[in-house]
Amino acid sequence: MGLFALSIATACAEAGSLKAMNNNGFGFSFNIGDNDDDRNQNNPFGGLGDMLNQFGQMLSGMGSTMNSPEGQGAVNYALAERIARQQIGHVKPLAEGDSKAVEEAVRLAELWLDGATILPASGNTVEAWDAFMWLERTLPMWKRLVTPVAEQMNEAQLASMPEEAREMVGPMLQMMNQMSSMNFGMQLGNALGDLATQTLAGSDFALPVAPAGTSAILPKNLSELTASLSQKPQDVLVFLSTREAARQRLFRHVPWLVEQLVSSVQEYAAGLTIDTSHIEETVRELNLDSGDPEAIQDAMAQLQGMDLSPRITSSNQAATARLETLLALIEGWVDHVTLAALDERLPSAAALQEAWRRRRATGGSADHVLSKVVSIDIAAPKVSQAAELWRRVQVAVGIERRDHIWDHPDLLPDAEDLERSAEFIDGLLGDDFDPIAEINELEKMLEAESESGATDNEAAEAPEDPEDGDKE
């Protein structure tokens, strides 16, 4: 396939991907497929001209962000923040009583959670945020999650190009990297701007994006959600505060948890590959190498409605499964502990729990957020199965032993345990179950294996004794 056709395919893939993002509320649109007949008659390239026109407008005034330190990496974060703020738009200031209401709700939630878990209160600073505050406070953690994915995407995109194309773009690589950085920045900015108006708490969706030591609620976003529920606003605030307080207990007192989530994303990113063969096949069939403007216009019209997004997968399936399971275990534990803490104190607790399940099913879930913001594709975490597992574990061994499972990542249930919890629970029922002893035994086993491997290597590398040869 010619380089011109490949360029058209790549541009259409980017535009198609961005258009799809725009249709569900995340991202920038090039508006390809505009059906203005008069304009198309005057412009033989139709939608291609519109695409380039808007692309030029996008570049206007962005020189400062491209040259800033924030614009030099795989993602132009200065551009992302700028677009996110524009996307958020006008934000009503927090009311005078919002902070006090949030503090009191979290204080009550902590009191009730004490009877549902042995993990102590986080001791965090409690804050009420608006959308701009959420964007500013959570951006550092989003950078940790997004950067490795964007860097590997750049590597994978270059690797997916034909050899002749790679040789020709070599001199333009720096410019292409800047354009890619801007593209990631635009997508991230639109995604974060949209999410900022919907998220309800600092660690919503089981993602610990709030700064360590901070528990946050977004009262304005919550009030919009409350309007769609037939529940008292105070009940909804207490319910949400309990969920946030429960998550923060995990993130504060399970020291390995946050880094395990981040490292799973990094491992997922390290295995990213891009398959564009279906795009190349489509373009080859359209014969874009003819150079005929009318033929190209017809081809562009045929491209409308086609899915030309590159197929992005990760070869690190273990990291994918670990991330899915960990997110499910966190939210499942929060579901179970929240309901246990509120069930006899808040009459609407069960109804609100069901409302949260519906929210997860309609896009308010970690997999949806990670897909739109971080560009990683995982299955929906099996939160309901995880909540049921935690409930059964508590029935079998009690609250204390249930929560000691969080002492070490190797003690946690895996994906198979979520489907078949009986065997996992059987392993906890022995009277001699001791989480610390289990960890110590595991570390001894790993140390012994390491020493054994080192001994074998030394033996293999040792020179032959000359005397042995003489004896022969």
mmCIF file with all atom_site columns, C-alpha atoms in Angstrom, residues 81-90 189-195 197:
data_model
loop_
_atom_site.group_PDB
_atom_site.id
_atom_site.type_symbol
_atom_site.label_atom_id
_atom_site.label_alt_id
_atom_site.label_comp_id
_atom_site.label_asym_id
_atom_site.label_entity_id
_atom_site.label_seq_id
_atom_site.pdbx_PDB_ins_code
_atom_site.Cartn_x
_atom_site.Cartn_y
_atom_site.Cartn_z
_atom_site.occupancy
_atom_site.B_iso_or_equiv
_atom_site.pdbx_formal_charge
_atom_site.auth_seq_id
_atom_site.auth_comp_id
_atom_site.auth_asym_id
_atom_site.auth_atom_id
_atom_site.pdbx_PDB_model_num
ATOM 1  C CA . GLU A 1 81  ? -5.620  20.636 31.799 1.00 0.00 ? 81  GLU A CA 1
ATOM 2  C CA . ARG A 1 82  ? -6.561  23.591 29.608 1.00 0.00 ? 82  ARG A CA 1
ATOM 3  C CA . ILE A 1 83  ? -9.115  21.556 27.638 1.00 0.00 ? 83  ILE A CA 1
ATOM 4  C CA . ALA A 1 84  ? -10.463 19.936 30.809 1.00 0.00 ? 84  ALA A CA 1
ATOM 5  C CA . ARG A 1 85  ? -11.124 23.344 32.351 1.00 0.00 ? 85  ARG A CA 1
ATOM 6  C CA . GLN A 1 86  ? -12.895 24.465 29.188 1.00 0.00 ? 86  GLN A CA 1
ATOM 7  C CA . GLN A 1 87  ? -14.941 21.270 29.215 1.00 0.00 ? 87  GLN A CA 1
ATOM 8  C CA . ILE A 1 88  ? -15.965 21.792 32.836 1.00 0.00 ? 88  ILE A CA 1
ATOM 9  C CA . GLY A 1 89  ? -17.123 25.332 32.087 1.00 0.00 ? 89  GLY A CA 1
ATOM 10 C CA . HIS A 1 90  ? -18.797 27.407 34.769 1.00 0.00 ? 90  HIS A CA 1
ATOM 11 C CA . GLY A 1 189 ? -8.498  16.765 28.676 1.00 0.00 ? 189 GLY A CA 1
ATOM 12 C CA . ASN A 1 190 ? -11.934 15.987 27.300 1.00 0.00 ? 190 ASN A CA 1
ATOM 13 C CA . ALA A 1 191 ? -12.159 12.774 29.314 1.00 0.00 ? 191 ALA A CA 1
ATOM 14 C CA . LEU A 1 192 ? -11.103 14.406 32.597 1.00 0.00 ? 192 LEU A CA 1
ATOM 15 C CA . GLY A 1 193 ? -13.322 17.421 31.973 1.00 0.00 ? 193 GLY A CA 1
ATOM 16 C CA . ASP A 1 194 ? -16.328 15.174 31.507 1.00 0.00 ? 194 ASP A CA 1
ATOM 17 C CA . LEU A 1 195 ? -15.425 12.951 34.451 1.00 0.00 ? 195 LEU A CA 1
ATOM 18 C CA . THR A 1 197 ? -18.654 16.796 36.389 1.00 0.00 ? 197 THR A CA 1
#
